[in-house]
PDB file of C-alpha atoms and ligand atoms in Angstrom:
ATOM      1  CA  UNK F 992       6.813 -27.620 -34.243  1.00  0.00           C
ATOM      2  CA  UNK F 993       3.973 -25.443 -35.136  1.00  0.00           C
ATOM      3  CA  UNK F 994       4.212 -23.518 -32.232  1.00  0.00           C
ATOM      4  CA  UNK F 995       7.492 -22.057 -30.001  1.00  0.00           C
ATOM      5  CA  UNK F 996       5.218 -21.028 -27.037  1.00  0.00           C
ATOM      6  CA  UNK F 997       2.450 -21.864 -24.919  1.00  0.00           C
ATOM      7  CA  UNK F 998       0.681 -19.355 -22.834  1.00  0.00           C
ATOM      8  CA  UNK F 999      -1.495 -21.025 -20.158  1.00  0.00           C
ATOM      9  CA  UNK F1000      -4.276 -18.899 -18.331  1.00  0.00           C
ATOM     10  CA  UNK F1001      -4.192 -19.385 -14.028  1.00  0.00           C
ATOM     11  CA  UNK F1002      -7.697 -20.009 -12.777  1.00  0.00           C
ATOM     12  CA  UNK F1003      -9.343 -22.890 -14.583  1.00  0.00           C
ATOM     13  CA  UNK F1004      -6.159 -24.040 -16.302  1.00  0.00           C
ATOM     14  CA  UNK F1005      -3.693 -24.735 -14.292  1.00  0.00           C
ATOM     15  CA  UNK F1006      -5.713 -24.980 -10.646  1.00  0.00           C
ATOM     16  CA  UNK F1007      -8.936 -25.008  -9.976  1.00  0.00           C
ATOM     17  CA  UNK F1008      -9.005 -21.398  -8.047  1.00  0.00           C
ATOM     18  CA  UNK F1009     -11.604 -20.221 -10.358  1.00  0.00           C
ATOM     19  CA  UNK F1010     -13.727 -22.401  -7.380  1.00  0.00           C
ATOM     20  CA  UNK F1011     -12.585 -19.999  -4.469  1.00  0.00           C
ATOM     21  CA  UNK F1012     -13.108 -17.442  -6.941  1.00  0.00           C
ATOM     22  CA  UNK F1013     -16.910 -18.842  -7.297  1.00  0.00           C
ATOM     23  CA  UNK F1014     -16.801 -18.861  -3.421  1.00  0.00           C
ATOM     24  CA  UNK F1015     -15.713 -15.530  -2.079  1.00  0.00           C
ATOM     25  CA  UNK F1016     -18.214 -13.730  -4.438  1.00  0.00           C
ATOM     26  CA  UNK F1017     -20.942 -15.978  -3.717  1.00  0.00           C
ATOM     27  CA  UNK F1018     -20.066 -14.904   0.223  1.00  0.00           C
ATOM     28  CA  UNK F1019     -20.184 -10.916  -1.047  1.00  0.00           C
ATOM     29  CA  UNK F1020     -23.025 -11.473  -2.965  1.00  0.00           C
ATOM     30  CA  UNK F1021     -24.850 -13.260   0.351  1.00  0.00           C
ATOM     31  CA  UNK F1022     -23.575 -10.419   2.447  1.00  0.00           C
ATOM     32  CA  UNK F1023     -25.429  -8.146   0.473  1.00  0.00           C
ATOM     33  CA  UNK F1024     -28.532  -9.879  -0.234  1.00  0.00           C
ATOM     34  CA  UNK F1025     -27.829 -10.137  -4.055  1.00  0.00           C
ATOM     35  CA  UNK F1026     -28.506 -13.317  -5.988  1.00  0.00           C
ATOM     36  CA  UNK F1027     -25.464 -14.691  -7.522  1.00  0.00           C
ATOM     37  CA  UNK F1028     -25.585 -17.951  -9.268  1.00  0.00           C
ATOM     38  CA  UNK F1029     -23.207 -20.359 -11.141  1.00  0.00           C
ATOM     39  CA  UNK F1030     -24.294 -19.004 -14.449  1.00  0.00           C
ATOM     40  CA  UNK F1031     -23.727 -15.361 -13.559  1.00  0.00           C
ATOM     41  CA  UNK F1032     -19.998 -17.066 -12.275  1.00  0.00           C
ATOM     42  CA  UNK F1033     -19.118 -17.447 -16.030  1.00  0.00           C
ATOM     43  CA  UNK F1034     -19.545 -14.621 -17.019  1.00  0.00           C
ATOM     44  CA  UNK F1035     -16.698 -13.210 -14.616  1.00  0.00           C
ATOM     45  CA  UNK F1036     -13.917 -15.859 -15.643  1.00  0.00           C
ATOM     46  CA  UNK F1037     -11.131 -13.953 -16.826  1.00  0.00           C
ATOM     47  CA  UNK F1038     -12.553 -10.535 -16.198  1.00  0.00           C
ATOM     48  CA  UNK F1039     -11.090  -8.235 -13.828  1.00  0.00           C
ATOM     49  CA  UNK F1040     -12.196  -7.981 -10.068  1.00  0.00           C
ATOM     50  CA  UNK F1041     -13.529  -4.658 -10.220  1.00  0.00           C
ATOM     51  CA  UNK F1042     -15.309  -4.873 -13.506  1.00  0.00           C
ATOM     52  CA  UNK F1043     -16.588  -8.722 -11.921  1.00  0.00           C
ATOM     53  CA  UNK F1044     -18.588  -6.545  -9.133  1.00  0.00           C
ATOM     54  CA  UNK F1045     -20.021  -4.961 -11.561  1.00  0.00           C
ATOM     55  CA  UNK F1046     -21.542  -7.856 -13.437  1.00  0.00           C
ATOM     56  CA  UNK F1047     -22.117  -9.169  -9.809  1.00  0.00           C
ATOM     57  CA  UNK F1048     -24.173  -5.535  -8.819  1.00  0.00           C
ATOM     58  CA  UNK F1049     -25.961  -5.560 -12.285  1.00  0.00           C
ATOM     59  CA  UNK F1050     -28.972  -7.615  -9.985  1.00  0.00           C
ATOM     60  CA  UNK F1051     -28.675  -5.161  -7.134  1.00  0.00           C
ATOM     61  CA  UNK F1052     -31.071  -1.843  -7.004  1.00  0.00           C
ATOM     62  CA  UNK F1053     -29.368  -0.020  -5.220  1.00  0.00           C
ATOM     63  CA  UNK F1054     -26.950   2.312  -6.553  1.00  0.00           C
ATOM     64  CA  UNK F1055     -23.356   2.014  -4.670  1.00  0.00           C
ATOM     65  CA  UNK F1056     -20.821   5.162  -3.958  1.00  0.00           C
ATOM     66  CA  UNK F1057     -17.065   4.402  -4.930  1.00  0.00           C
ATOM     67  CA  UNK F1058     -16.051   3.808  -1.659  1.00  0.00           C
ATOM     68  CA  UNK F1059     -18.190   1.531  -1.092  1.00  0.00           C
ATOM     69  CA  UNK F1060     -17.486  -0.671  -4.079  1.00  0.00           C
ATOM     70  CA  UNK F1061     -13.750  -0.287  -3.047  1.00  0.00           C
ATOM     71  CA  UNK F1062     -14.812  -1.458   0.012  1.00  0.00           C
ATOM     72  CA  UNK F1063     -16.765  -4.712  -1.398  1.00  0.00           C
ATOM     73  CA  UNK F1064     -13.828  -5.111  -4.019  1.00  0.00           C
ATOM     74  CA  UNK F1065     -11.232  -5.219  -0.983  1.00  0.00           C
ATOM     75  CA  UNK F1066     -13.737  -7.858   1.144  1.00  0.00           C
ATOM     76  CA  UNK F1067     -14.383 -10.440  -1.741  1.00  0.00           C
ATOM     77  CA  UNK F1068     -10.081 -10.551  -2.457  1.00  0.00           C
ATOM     78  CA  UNK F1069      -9.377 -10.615   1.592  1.00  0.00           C
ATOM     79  CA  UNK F1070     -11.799 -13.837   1.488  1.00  0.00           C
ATOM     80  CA  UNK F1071     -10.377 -15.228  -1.526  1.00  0.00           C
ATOM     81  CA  UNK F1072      -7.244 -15.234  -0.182  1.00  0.00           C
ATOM     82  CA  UNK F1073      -7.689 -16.497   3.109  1.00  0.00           C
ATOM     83  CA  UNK F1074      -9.287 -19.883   1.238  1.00  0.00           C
ATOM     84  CA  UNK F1075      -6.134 -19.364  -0.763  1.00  0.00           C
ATOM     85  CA  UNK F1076      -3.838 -20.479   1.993  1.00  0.00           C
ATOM     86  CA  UNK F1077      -5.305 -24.476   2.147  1.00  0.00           C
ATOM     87  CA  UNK F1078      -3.459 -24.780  -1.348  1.00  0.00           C
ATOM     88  CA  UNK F1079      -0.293 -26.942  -1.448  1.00  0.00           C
ATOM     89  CA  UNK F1080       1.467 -28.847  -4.452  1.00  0.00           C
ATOM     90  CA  UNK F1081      -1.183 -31.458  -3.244  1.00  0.00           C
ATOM     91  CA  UNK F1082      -4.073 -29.763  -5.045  1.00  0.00           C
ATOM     92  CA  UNK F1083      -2.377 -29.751  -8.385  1.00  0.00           C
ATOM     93  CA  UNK F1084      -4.409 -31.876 -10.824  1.00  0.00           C
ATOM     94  CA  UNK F1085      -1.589 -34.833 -12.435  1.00  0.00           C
ATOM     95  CA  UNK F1086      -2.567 -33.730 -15.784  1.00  0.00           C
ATOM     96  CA  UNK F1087      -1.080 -30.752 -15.318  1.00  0.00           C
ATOM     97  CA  UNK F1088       2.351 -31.805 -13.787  1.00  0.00           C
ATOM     98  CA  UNK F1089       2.288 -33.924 -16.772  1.00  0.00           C
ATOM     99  CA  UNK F1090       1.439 -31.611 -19.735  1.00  0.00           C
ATOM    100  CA  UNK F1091       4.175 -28.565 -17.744  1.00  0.00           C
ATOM    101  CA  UNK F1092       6.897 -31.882 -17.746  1.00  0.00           C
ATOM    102  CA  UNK F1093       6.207 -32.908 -21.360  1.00  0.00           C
ATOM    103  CA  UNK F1094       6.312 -29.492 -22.717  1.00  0.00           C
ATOM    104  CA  UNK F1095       9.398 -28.408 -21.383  1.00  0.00           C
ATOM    105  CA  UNK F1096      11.222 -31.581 -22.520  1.00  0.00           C
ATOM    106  CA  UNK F1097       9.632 -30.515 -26.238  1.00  0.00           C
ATOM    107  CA  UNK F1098      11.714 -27.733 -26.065  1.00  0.00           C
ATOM    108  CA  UNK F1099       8.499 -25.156 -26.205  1.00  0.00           C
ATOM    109  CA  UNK F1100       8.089 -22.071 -23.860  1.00  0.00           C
ATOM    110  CA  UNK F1101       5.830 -21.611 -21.398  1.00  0.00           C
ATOM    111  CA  UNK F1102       4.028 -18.643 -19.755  1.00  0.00           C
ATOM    112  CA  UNK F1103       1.211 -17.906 -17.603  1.00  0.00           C
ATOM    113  CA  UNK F1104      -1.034 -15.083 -18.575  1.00  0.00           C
ATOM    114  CA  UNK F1105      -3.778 -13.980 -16.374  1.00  0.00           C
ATOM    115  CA  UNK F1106      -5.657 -11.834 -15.235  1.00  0.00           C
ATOM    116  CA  UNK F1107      -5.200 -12.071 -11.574  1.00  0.00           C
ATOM    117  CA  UNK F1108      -3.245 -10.140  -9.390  1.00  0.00           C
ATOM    118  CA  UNK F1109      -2.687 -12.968  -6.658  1.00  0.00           C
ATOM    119  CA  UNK F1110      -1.125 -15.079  -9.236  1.00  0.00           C
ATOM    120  CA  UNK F1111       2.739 -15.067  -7.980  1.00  0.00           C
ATOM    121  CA  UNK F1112       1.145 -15.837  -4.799  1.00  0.00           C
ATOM    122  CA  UNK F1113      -0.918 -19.136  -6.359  1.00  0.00           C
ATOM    123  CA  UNK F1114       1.640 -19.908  -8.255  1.00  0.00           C
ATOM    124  CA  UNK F1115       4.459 -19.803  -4.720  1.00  0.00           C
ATOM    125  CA  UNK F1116       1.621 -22.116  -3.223  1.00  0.00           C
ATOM    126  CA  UNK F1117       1.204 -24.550  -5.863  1.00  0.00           C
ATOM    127  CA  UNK F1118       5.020 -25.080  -6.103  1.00  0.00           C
ATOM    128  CA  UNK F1119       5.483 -23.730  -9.798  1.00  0.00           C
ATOM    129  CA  UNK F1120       7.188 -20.475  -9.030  1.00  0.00           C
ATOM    130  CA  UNK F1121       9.921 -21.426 -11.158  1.00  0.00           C
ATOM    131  CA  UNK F1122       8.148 -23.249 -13.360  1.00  0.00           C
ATOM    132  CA  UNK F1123       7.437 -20.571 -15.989  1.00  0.00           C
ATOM    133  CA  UNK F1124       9.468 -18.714 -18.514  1.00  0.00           C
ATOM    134  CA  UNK F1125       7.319 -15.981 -18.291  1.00  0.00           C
ATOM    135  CA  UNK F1126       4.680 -14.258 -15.995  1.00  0.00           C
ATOM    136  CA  UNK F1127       2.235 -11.673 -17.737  1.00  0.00           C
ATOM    137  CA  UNK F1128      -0.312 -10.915 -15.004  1.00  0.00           C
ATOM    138  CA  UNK F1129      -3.334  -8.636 -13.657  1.00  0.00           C
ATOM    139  CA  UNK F1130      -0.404  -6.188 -11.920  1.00  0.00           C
ATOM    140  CA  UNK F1131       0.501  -3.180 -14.065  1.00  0.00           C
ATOM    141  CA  UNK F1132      -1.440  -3.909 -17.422  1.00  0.00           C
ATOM    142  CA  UNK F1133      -3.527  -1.059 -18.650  1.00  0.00           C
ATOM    143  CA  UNK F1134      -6.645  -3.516 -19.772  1.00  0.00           C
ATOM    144  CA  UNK F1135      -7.643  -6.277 -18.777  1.00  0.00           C
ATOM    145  CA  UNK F1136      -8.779  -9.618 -21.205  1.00  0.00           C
ATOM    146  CA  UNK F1137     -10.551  -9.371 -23.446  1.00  0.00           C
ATOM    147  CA  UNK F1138      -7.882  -6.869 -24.896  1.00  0.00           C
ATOM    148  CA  UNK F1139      -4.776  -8.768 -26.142  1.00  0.00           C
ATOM    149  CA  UNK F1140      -2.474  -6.821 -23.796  1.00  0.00           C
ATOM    150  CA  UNK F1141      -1.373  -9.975 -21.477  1.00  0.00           C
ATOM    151  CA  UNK F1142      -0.637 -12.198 -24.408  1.00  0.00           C
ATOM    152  CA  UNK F1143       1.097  -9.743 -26.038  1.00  0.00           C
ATOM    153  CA  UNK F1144       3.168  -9.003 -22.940  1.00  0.00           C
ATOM    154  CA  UNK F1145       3.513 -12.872 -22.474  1.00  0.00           C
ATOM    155  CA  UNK F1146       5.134 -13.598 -25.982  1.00  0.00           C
ATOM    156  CA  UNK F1147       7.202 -10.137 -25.478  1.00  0.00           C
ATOM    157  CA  UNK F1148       9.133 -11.491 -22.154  1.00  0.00           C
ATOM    158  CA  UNK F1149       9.527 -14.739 -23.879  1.00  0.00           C
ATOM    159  CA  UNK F1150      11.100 -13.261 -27.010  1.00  0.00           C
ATOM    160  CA  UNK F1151       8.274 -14.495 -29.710  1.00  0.00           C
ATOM    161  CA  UNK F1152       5.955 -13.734 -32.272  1.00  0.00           C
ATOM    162  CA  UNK F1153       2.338 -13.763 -31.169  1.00  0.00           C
ATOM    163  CA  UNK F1154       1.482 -16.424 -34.230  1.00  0.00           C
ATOM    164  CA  UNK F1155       4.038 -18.919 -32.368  1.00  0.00           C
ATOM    165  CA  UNK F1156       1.654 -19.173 -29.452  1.00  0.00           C
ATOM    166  CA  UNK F1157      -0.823 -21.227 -28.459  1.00  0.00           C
ATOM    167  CA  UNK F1158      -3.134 -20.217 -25.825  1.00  0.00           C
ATOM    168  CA  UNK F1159      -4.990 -22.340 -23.151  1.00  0.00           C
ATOM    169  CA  UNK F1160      -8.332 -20.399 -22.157  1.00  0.00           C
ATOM    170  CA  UNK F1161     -11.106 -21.921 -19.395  1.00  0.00           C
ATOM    171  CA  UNK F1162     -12.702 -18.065 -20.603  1.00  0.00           C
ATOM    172  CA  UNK F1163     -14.890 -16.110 -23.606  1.00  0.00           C
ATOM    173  CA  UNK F1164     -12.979 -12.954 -22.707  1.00  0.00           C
ATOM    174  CA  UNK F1165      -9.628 -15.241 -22.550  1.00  0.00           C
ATOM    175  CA  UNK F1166     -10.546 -16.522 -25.855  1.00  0.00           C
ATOM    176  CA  UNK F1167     -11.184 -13.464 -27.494  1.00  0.00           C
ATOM    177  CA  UNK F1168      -7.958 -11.532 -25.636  1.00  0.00           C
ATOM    178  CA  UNK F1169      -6.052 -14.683 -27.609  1.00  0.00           C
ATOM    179  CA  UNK F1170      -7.482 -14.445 -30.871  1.00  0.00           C
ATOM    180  CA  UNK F1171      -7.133 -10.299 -31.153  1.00  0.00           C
ATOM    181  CA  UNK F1172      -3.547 -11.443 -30.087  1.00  0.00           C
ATOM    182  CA  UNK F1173      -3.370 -13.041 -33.234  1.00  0.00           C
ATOM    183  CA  UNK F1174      -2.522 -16.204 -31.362  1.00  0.00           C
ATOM    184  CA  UNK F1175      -4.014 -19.514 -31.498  1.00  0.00           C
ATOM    185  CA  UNK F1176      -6.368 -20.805 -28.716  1.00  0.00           C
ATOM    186  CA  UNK F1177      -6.977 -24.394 -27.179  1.00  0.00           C
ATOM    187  CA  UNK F1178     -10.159 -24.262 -25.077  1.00  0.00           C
ATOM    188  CA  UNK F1179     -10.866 -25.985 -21.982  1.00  0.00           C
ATOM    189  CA  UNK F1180     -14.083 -26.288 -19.390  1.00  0.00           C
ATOM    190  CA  UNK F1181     -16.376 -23.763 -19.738  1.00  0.00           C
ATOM    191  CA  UNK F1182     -14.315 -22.135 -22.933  1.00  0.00           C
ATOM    192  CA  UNK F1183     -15.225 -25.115 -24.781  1.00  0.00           C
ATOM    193  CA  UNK F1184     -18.953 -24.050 -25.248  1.00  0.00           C
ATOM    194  CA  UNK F1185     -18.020 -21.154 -27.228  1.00  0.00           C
ATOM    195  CA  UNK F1186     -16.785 -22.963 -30.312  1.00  0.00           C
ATOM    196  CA  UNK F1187     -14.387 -20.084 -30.747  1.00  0.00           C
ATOM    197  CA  UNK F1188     -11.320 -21.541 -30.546  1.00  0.00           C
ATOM    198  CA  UNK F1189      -9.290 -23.043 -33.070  1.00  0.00           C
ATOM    199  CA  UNK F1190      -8.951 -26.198 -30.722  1.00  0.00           C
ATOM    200  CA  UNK F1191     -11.378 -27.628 -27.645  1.00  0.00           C
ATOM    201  CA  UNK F1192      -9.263 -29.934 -25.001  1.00  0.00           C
ATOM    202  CA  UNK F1193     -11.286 -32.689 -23.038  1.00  0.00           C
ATOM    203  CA  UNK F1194      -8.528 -32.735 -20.644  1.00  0.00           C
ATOM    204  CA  UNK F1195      -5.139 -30.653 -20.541  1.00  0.00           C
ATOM    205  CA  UNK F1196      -3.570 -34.031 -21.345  1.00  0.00           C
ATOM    206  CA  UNK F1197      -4.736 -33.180 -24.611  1.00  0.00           C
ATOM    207  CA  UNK F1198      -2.602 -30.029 -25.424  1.00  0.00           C
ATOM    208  CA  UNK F1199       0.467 -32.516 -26.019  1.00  0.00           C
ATOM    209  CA  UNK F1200      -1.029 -33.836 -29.135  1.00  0.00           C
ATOM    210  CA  UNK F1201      -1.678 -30.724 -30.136  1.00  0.00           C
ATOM    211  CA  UNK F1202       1.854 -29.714 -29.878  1.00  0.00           C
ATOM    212  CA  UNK F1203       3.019 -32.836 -31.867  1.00  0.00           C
ATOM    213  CA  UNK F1204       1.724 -31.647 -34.664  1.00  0.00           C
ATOM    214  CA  UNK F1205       4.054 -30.468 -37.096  1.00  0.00           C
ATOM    215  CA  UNK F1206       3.003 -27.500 -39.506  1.00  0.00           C
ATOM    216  CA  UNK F1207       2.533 -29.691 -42.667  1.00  0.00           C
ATOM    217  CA  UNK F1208      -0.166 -32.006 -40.661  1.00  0.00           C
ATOM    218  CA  UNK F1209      -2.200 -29.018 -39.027  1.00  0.00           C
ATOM    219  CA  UNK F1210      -2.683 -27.490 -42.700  1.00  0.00           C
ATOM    220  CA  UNK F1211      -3.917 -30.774 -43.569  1.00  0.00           C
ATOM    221  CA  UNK F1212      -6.289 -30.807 -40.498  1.00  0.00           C
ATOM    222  CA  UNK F1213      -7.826 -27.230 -41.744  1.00  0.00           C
ATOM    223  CA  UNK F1214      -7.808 -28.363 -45.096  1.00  0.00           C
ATOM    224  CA  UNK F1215     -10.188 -31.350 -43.715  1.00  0.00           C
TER     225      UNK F1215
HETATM  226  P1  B16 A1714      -7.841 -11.274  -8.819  1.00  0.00           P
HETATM  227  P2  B16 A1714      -7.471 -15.907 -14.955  1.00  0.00           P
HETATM  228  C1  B16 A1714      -8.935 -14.270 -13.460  1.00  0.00           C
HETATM  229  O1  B16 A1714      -7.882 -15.134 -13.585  1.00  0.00           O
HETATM  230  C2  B16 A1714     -10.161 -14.970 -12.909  1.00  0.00           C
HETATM  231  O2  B16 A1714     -10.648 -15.887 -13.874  1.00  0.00           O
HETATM  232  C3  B16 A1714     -11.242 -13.959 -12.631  1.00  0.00           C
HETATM  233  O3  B16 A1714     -12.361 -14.630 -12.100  1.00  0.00           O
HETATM  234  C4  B16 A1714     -10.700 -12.932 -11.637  1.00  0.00           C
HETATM  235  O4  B16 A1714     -11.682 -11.936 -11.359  1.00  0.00           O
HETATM  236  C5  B16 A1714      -9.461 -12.278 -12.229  1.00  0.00           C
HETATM  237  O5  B16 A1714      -8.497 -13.291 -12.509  1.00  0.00           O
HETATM  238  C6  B16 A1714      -8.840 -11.268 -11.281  1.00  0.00           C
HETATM  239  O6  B16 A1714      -8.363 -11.965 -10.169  1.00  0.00           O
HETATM  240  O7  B16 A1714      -9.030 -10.745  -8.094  1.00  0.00           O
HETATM  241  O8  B16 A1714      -7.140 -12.409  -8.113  1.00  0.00           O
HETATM  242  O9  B16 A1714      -6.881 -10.179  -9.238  1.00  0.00           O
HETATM  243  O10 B16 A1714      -8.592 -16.813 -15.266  1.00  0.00           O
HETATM  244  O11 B16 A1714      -7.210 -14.832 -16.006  1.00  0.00           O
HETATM  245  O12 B16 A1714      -6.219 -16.647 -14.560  1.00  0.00           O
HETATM  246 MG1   MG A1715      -9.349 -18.546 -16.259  1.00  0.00          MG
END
């Protein structure tokens, strides 16, 4: 196997919470009167909360005290998690089930790295508490994607060289966090329009091909 690990990002990977994400700042951004958009949504996948209210305040004129951002900061996560508590195993795509199931019976680690801080909580909702070998998340990390720190972290509580991973990124910053990692990095949703990752997956269905591969055929493949 050319890989012993897989790190999979939270919110656009494994559940679709990067839509209550899109949600609870849209309902900060209306409370405030600023215009906040889909496309101005990318931008914050991956990134922290606080440094995501910035982006979000870069189309407000007025200047805002500390507390007040605190205060904004602390609204947008109290609405986010109040959508958070509809979500059951239910709402867990069957590709997913799927790749998790195959992977483990290859043998090959898994790990979630993200940068949320509500992750244990997502992941106790969704049924996969357990599911992981490893949980590298937003809670005590000193920076936040696009620095390497969680992947590092990741591969360090699984026991493994950062070239035996393979990351799955829905993120630019989650891309770049991988690659400074000196891990590879399978793309998916809105990563894929970067064309910075070694590999681009349709579906996460398509991470178990991927995996297949043994060393010999993947230097083939970049050879091609
Ligand atoms: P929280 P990921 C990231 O999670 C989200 O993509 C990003 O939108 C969010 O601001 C960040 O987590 C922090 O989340 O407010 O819950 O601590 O994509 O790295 O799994
Ligand atoms: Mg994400």
């Amino acid at each position: 196997m050319k890989y012993k690990a897989v790190i999979f990002d939270l919110d656009g990977v494994i559940c679709h919470t990067d839509e209550n994400h899109y949600q609870a700042w849209k309902s900060v951004a209306d409370s405030l009167g600023i215009t906040f958009d889909r496309t101005v949504n990318d931008r914050l996948r991956g990134v922290s909360r606080r440094e995501s209210l910035e982006i979000m305040l870069e189309s407000h004129d007025e200047e805002m005290e500390e507390a007040e951002k605190k205060h904004w900061s602390d609204q947008k996560n109290q609405r986010y998690r109040e959508s958070l508590k509809t979500l059951t195993p239910e709402n867990l795509d069957p590709g997913v089930t799927e790749t998790l199931s195959v992977v483990r019976k290859m043998g090959i680690l898994m790990a979630i790295g993200s940068s949320s801080k509500n992750t244990k909580y997502i992941l106790e909702r969704l049924g996969l508490a357990d599911a992981f070998d490893a949980i590298s998340d937003g809670n005590g990390i000193t920076k936040a994607k696009p620095d390497p720190e969680i992947f590092l972290r990741a591969a360090s509580q699984m026991g493994v060289q950062p070239e035996d991973c393979l990351v799955v990124e829905d993120a630019k910053v989650g891309i770049e966090a991988a690659l400074a990692a000196g891990m590879d990095c399978a793309a998916i949703g809105d990563g894929t329009r970067y064309g910075m990752a070694q590999y681009n997956l349709d579906q996460i269905t398509d991470l178990v091909a991927i995996l297949e591969q043994t060393p010999w055929q993947s230097i083939l493949k970049d050879l091609k």
